[in-house]
Short mmCIF file of C-alpha atoms in Angstrom, two decimals:
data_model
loop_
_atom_site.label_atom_id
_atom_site.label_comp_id
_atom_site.label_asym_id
_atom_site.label_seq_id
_atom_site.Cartn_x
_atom_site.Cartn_y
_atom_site.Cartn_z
CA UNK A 543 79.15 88.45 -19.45
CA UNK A 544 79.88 84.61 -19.95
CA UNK A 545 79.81 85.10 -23.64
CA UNK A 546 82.03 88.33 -23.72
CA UNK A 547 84.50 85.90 -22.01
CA UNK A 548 84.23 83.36 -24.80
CA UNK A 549 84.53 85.85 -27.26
CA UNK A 550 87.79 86.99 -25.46
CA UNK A 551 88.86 83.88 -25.04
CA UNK A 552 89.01 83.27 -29.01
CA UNK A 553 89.96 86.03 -29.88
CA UNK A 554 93.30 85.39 -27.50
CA UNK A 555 93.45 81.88 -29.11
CA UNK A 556 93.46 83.10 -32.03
CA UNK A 557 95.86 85.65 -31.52
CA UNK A 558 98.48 82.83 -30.11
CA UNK A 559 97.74 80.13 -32.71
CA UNK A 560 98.62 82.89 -35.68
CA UNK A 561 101.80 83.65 -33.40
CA UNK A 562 102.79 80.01 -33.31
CA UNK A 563 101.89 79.51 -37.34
CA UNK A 564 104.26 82.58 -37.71
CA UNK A 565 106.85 81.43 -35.74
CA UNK A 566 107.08 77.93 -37.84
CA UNK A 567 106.68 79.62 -40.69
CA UNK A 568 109.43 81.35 -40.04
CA UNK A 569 112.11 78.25 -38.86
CA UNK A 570 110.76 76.45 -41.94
CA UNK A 571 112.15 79.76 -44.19
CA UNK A 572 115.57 79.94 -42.03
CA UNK A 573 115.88 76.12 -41.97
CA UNK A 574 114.82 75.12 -44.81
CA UNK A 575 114.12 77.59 -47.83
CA UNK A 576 117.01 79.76 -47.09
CA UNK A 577 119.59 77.10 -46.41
CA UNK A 578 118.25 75.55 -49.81
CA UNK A 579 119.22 79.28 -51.24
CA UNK A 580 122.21 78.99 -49.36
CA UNK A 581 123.13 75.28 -50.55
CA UNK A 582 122.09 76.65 -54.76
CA UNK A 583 124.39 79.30 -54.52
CA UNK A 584 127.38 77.12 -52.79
CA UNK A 585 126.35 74.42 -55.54
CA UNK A 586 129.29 75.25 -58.22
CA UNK A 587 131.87 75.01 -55.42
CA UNK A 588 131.51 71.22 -55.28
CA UNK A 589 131.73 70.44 -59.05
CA UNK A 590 135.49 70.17 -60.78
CA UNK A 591 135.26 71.65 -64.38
CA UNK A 592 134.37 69.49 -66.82
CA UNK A 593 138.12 68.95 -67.99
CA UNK A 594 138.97 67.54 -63.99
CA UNK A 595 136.09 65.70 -63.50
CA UNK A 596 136.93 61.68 -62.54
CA UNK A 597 140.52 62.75 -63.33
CA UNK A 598 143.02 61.40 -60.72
CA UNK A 599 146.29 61.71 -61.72
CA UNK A 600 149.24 59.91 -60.29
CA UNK A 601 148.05 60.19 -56.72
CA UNK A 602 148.11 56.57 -54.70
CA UNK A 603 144.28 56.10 -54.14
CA UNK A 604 143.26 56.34 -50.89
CA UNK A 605 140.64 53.61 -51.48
CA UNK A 606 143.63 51.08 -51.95
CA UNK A 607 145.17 49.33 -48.83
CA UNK A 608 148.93 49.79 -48.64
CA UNK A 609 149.07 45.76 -49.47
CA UNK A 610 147.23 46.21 -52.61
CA UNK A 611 143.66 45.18 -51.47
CA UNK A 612 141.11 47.57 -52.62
CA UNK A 613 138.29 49.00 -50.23
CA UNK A 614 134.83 48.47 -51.03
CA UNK A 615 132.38 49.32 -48.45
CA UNK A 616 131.73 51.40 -45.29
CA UNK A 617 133.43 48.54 -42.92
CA UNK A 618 136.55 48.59 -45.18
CA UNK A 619 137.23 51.86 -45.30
CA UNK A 620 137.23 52.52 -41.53
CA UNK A 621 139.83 50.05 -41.20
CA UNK A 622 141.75 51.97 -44.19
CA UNK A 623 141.08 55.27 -42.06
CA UNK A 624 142.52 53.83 -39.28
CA UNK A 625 145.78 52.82 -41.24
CA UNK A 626 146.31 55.96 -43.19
CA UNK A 627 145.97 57.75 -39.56
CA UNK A 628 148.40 55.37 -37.57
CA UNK A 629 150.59 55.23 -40.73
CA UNK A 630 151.05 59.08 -40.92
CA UNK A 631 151.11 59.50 -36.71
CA UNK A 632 154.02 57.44 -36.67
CA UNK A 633 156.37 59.07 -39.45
CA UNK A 634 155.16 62.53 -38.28
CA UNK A 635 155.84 61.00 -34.22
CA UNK A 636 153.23 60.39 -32.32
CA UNK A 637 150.93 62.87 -30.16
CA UNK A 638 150.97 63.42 -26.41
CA UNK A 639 147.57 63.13 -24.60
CA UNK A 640 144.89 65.60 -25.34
CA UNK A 641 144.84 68.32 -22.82
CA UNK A 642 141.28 67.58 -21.51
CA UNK A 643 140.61 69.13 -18.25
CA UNK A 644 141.29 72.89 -18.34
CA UNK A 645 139.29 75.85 -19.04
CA UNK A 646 140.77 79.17 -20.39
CA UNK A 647 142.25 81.77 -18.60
CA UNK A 648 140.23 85.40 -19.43
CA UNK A 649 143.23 88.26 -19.01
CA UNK A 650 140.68 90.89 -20.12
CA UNK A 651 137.85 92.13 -22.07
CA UNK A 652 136.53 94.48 -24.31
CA UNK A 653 133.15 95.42 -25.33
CA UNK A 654 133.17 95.76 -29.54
CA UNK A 655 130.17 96.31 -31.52
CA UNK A 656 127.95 93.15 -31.05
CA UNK A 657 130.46 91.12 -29.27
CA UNK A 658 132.95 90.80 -26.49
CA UNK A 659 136.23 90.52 -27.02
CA UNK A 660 138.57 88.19 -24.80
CA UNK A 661 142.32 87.96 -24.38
CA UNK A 662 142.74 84.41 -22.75
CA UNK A 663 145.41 81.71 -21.94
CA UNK A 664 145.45 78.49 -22.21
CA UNK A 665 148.10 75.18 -22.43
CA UNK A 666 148.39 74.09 -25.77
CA UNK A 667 151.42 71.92 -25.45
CA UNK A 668 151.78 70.05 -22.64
CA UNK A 669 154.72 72.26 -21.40
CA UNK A 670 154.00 75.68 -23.30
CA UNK A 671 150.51 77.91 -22.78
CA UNK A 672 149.66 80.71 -25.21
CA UNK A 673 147.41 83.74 -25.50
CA UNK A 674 144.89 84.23 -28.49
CA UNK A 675 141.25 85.93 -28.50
CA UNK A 676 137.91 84.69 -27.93
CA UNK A 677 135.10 86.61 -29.47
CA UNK A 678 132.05 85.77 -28.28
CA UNK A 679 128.65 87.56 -29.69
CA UNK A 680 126.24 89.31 -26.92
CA UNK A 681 123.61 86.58 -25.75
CA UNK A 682 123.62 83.11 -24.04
CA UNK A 683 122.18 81.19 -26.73
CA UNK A 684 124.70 78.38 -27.95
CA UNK A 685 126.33 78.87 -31.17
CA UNK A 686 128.71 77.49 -33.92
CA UNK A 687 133.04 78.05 -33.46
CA UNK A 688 135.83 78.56 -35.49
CA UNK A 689 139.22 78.78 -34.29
CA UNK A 690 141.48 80.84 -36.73
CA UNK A 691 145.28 80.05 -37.22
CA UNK A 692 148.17 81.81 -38.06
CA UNK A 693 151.48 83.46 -37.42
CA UNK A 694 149.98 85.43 -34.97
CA UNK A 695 146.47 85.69 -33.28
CA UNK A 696 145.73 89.13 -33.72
CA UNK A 697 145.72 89.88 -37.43
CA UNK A 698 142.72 87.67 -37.42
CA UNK A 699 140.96 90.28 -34.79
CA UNK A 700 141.31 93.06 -37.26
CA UNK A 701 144.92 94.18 -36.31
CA UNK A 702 146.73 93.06 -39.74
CA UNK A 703 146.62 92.73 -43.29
CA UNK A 704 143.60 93.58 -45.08
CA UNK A 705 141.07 90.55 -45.78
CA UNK A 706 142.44 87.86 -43.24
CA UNK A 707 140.77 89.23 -40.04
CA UNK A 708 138.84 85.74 -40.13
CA UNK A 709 137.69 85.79 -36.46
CA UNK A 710 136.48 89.20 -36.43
CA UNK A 711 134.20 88.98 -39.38
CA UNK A 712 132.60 85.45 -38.41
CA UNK A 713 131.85 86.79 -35.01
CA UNK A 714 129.90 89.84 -36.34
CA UNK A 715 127.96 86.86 -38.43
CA UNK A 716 127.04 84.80 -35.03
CA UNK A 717 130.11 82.59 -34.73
CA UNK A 718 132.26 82.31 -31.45
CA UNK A 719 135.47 82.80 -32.58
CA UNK A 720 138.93 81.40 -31.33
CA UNK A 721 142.46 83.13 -32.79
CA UNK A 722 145.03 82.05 -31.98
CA UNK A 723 148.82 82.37 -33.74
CA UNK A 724 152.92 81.24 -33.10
CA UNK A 725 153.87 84.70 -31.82
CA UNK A 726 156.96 83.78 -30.33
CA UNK A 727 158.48 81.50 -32.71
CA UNK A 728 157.35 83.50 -35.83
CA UNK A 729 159.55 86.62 -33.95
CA UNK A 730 162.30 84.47 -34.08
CA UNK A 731 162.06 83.19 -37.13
CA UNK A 732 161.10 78.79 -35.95
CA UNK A 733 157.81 79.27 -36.72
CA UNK A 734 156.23 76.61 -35.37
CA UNK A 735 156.00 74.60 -32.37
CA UNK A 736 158.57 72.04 -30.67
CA UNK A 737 158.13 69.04 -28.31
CA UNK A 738 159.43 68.66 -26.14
CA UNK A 739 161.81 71.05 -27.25
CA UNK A 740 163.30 72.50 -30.48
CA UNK A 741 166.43 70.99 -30.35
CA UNK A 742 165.44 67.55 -29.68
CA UNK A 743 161.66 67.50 -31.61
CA UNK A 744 160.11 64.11 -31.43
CA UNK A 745 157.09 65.26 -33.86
CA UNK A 746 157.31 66.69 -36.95
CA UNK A 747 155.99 70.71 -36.50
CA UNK A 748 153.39 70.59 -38.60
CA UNK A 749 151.47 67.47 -36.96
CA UNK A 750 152.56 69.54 -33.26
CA UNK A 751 150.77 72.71 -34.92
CA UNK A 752 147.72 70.23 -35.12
CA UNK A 753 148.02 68.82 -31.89
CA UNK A 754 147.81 72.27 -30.54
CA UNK A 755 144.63 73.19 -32.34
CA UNK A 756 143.29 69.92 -30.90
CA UNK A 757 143.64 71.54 -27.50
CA UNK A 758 141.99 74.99 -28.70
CA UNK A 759 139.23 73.09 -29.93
CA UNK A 760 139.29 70.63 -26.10
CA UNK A 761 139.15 74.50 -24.23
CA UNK A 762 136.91 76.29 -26.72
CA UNK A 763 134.24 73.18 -26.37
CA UNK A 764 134.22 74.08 -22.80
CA UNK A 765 133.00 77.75 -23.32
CA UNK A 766 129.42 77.37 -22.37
CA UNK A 767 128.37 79.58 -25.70
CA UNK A 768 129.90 77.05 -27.83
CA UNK A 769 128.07 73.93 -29.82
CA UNK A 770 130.77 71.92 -28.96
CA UNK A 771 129.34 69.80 -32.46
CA UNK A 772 130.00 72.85 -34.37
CA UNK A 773 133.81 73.67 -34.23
CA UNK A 774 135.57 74.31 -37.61
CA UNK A 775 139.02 75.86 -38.23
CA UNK A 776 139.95 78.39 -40.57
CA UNK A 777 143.13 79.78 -41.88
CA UNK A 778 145.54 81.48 -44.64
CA UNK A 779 148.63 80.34 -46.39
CA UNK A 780 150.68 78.78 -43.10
CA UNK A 781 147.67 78.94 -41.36
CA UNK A 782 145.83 77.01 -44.38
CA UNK A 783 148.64 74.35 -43.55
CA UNK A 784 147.87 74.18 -39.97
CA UNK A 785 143.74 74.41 -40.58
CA UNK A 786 144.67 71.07 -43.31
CA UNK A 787 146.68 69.28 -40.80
CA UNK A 788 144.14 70.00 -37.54
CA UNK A 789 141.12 69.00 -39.34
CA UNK A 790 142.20 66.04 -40.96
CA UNK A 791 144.15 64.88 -37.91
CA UNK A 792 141.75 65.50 -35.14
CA UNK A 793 138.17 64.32 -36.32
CA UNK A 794 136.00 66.42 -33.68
CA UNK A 795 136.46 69.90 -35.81
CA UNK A 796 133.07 69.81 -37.49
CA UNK A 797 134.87 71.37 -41.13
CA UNK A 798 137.44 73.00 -42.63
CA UNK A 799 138.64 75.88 -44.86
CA UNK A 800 142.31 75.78 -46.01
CA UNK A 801 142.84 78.85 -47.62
CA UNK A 802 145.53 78.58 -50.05
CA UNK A 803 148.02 76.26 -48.42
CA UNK A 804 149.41 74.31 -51.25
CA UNK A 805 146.92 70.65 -50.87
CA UNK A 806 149.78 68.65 -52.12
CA UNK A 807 153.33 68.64 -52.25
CA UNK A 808 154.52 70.79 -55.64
CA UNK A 809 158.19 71.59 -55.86
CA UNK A 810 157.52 74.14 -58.57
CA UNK A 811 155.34 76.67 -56.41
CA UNK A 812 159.05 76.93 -54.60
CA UNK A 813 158.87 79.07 -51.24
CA UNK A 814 154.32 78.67 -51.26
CA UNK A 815 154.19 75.17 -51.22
CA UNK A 816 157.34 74.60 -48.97
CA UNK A 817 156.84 71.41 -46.83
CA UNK A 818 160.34 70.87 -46.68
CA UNK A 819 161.39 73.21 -44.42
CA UNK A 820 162.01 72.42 -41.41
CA UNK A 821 159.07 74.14 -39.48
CA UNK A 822 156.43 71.91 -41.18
CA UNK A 823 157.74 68.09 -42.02
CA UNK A 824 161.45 68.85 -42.58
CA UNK A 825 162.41 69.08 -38.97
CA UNK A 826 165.86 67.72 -37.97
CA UNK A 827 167.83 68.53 -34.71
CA UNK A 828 171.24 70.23 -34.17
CA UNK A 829 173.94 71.13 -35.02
CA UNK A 830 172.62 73.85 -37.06
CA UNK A 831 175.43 76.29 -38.34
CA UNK A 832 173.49 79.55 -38.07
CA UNK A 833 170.01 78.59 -37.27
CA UNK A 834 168.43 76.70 -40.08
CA UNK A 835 169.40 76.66 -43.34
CA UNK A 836 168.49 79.34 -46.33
CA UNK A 837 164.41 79.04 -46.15
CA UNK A 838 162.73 77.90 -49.64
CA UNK A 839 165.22 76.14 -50.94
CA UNK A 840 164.50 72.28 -50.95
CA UNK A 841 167.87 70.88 -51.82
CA UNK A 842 169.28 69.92 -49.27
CA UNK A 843 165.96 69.58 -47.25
CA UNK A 844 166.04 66.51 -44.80
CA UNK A 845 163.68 65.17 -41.79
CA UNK A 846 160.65 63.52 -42.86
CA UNK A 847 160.26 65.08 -46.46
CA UNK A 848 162.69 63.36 -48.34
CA UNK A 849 161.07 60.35 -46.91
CA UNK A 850 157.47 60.97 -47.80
CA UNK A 851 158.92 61.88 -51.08
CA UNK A 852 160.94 58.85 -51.76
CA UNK A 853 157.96 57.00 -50.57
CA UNK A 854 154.67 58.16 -53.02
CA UNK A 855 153.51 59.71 -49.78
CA UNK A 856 151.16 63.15 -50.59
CA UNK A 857 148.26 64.74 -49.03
CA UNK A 858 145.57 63.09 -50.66
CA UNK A 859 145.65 60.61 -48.34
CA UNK A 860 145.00 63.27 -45.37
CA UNK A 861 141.90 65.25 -47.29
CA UNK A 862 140.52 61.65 -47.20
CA UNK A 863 140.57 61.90 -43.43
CA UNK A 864 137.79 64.78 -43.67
CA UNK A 865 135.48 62.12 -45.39
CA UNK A 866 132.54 62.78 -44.63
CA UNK A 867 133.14 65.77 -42.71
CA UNK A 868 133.07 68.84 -45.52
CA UNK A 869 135.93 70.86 -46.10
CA UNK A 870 136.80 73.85 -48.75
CA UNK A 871 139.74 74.48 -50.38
CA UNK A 872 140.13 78.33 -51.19
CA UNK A 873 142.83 78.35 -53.40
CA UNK A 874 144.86 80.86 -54.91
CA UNK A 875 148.10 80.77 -56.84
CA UNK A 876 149.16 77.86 -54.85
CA UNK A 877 146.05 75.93 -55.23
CA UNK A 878 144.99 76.52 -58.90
CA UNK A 879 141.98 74.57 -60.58
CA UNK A 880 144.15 71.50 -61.73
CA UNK A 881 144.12 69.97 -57.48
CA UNK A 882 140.79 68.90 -58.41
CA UNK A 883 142.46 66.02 -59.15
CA UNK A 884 143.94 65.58 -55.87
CA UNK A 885 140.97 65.93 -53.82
CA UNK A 886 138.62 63.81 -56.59
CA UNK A 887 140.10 61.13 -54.55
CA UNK A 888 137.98 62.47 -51.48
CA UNK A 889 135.08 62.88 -53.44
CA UNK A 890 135.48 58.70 -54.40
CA UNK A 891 135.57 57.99 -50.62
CA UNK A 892 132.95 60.50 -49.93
CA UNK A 893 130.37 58.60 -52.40
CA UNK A 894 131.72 54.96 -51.36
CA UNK A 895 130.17 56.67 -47.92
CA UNK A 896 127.23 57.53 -49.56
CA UNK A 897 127.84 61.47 -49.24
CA UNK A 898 128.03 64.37 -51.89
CA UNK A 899 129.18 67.74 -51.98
CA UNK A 900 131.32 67.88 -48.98
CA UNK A 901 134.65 68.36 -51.13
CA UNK A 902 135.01 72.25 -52.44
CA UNK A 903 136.78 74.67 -54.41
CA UNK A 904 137.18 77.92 -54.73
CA UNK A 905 139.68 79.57 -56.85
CA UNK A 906 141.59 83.35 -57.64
CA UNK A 907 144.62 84.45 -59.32
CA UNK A 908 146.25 85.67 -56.42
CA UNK A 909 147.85 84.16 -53.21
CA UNK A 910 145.97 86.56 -50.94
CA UNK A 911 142.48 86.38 -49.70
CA UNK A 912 140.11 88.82 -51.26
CA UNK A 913 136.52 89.77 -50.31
CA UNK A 914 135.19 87.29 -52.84
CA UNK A 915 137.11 84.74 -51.64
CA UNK A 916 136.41 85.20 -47.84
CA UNK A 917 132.31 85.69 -48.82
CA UNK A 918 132.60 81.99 -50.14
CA UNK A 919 134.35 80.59 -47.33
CA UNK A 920 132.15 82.33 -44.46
CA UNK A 921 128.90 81.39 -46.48
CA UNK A 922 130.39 77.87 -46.67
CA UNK A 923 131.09 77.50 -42.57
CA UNK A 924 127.47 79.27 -42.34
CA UNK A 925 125.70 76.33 -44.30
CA UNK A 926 127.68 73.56 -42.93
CA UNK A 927 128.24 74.83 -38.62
CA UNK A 928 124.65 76.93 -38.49
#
């Protein structure tokens, strides 16, 4: 009887030590040989053609001090950080406090195929709340965000164009998902977002578009699904603008993907690339004849723009803010191949930090997202958030 026991007894060890061999075997194939597979086929993403490679134009360097002093090590360029940041906070105006102790609001729910779908509220601005959608996959387990940006929150859900219903499809691939859109002010033709009021804006609307995303990302850390080390943002065209701004403006969002938002100012994309107006850094108050004046055309523009302009001021100088969080750029015919040479300046810092491939590129003829296009950006916030 005793030695039936034994035998019983191995044969059940045996039994759990092949379970545990297969159960490392398989972490080691999603952790490490598949994310390899995943990292070989993201591989060309990083590289610039050879023709853009080391090229970097006439942009300022953001590895040069304002005074002239160059930076050359880890120590250095915090301190440069730290200046480019102030620097831009205080031509764009200054943020209010981070809205830091609220939780959202669930209005209601619906079951979809793997996932629940939430309409919620929250306070974005310190005297406005909005409504977007959290989509949060069936289980318990913690898992990687995005919030999604753009003129609205539910064309990202599935209830727009074709090919930008960001939130739904990274949901259905394990992501919590947070849209959220300027519904209000894109019916009336603002835009954007106003504080503390749109007559009397103390911060440019594209840094307040930011600032807003920096409370999503405060209220979607809180949702007990969430990794709150794993938030990215996501978004097309004016929401590849906002996406830019948030992420290089408010370091906690793990990555980004800017999705054709025009990475630098260029006159000559006219009404694509249009940081003039004044619903991004052209802001300026009243009087204002009827409403604001004819949208895309930049003579004329004033606010900060002109400024930036007369200044050598250009967006180089925020990618570098990413470094060495990763970001992609998935440009279209706003973004071409030639803005390698704008963000080769975030690939210096990036190495000076001892870091490779967390500056990407993407590119396709066409403004609009395509199925291509959105593969490579969701495979992108797979390998870098999961």
């Amino acid at each position: 009887m005793k030695r039936k026991n034994r035998k019983l007894h191995l044969v059940l060890l045996w039994i759990l030590v092949s379970s545990l061999f297969s159960n490392v075997q398989a972490q080691i194939k999603e952790d490490g040989s598949d994310r390899t597979a995943l990292g070989d086929k993201l591989a060309p993403y990083f590289r610039p053609p050879a023709a853009y490679q080391e090229q970097l134009g006439a942009f300022r360097s953001p590895l040069k001090f304002y005074d002239g002093r160059l930076v050359k090590d880890a120590t250095d360029w915090s301190l440069r950080r730290k200046e480019i940041n102030s620097t831009w906070h205080r031509m764009m105006g200054p943020w209010p406090e981070l809205i830091t102790d609220q939780q959202f609001i669930y209005l209601d729910s619906i079951q979809k195929d793997g996932y629940t779908q939430y309409r919620v509220s929250f306070r974005w601005l310190p005297q406005e709340t909005t409504e977007g959608y959290l989509l949060v996959p069936f289980g318990k387990q913690k898992r990687p965000a995005v919030i999604t940006v753009f003129y609205e929150p539910q064309t990202a859900i599935g209830q727009g164009k074709a090919g930008r219903d960001f939130a739904r499809a990274l949901v259905k691939r394990g992501f919590v998902t947070l849209s959220i859109g300027t519904s209000e002010t894109t019916a009336n033709k603002t835009y954007s977002l106003y504080y503390p009021s749109i007559d009397r804006a103390t911060i440019q609307p594209l840094s307040l578009l930011a600032y807003a995303a920096a409370n999503a990302f405060q209220v979607l850390a809180k949702v007990p699904q969430v990794n709150a080390d794993k938030i990215g943002i996501m978004g097309h065209s004016y929401g590849g603008k906002w996406a830019m701004f948030a992420s290089c403006l408010y370091e906690k969002f793990a990555c980004g993907v800017w999705s054709d938002p025009g990475i630098v100012f260029d006159e000559t994309k006219g009404s694509a690339v249009n940081y003039w107006e004044p619903w991004y850094l052209g802001y300026y108050p009243p009087p204002w004849k009827d409403g604001w004046r004819e949208r895309g055309l930049v003579a004329g523009a004033q606010g900060l723009y002109p400024e930036l302009m007369n200044k050598g001021f250009d967006l180089q100088e925020l990618h570098a803010l990413m470094a060495p969080r990763p970001f992609l750029v998935s440009g279209g015919s706003s973004d071409p191949v030639e803005r390698w040479i704008a963000l080769n300046h975030t690939i210096q810092v990036n190495e000076l930090l001892g870091y490779v491939n967390r500056v990407a590129m993407t590119n396709r003829a066409e403004h609009a997202p395509n199925d291509k296009s959105n593969e490579q950006a969701y495979l992108f916030l797979e390998y870098f958030l999961k």
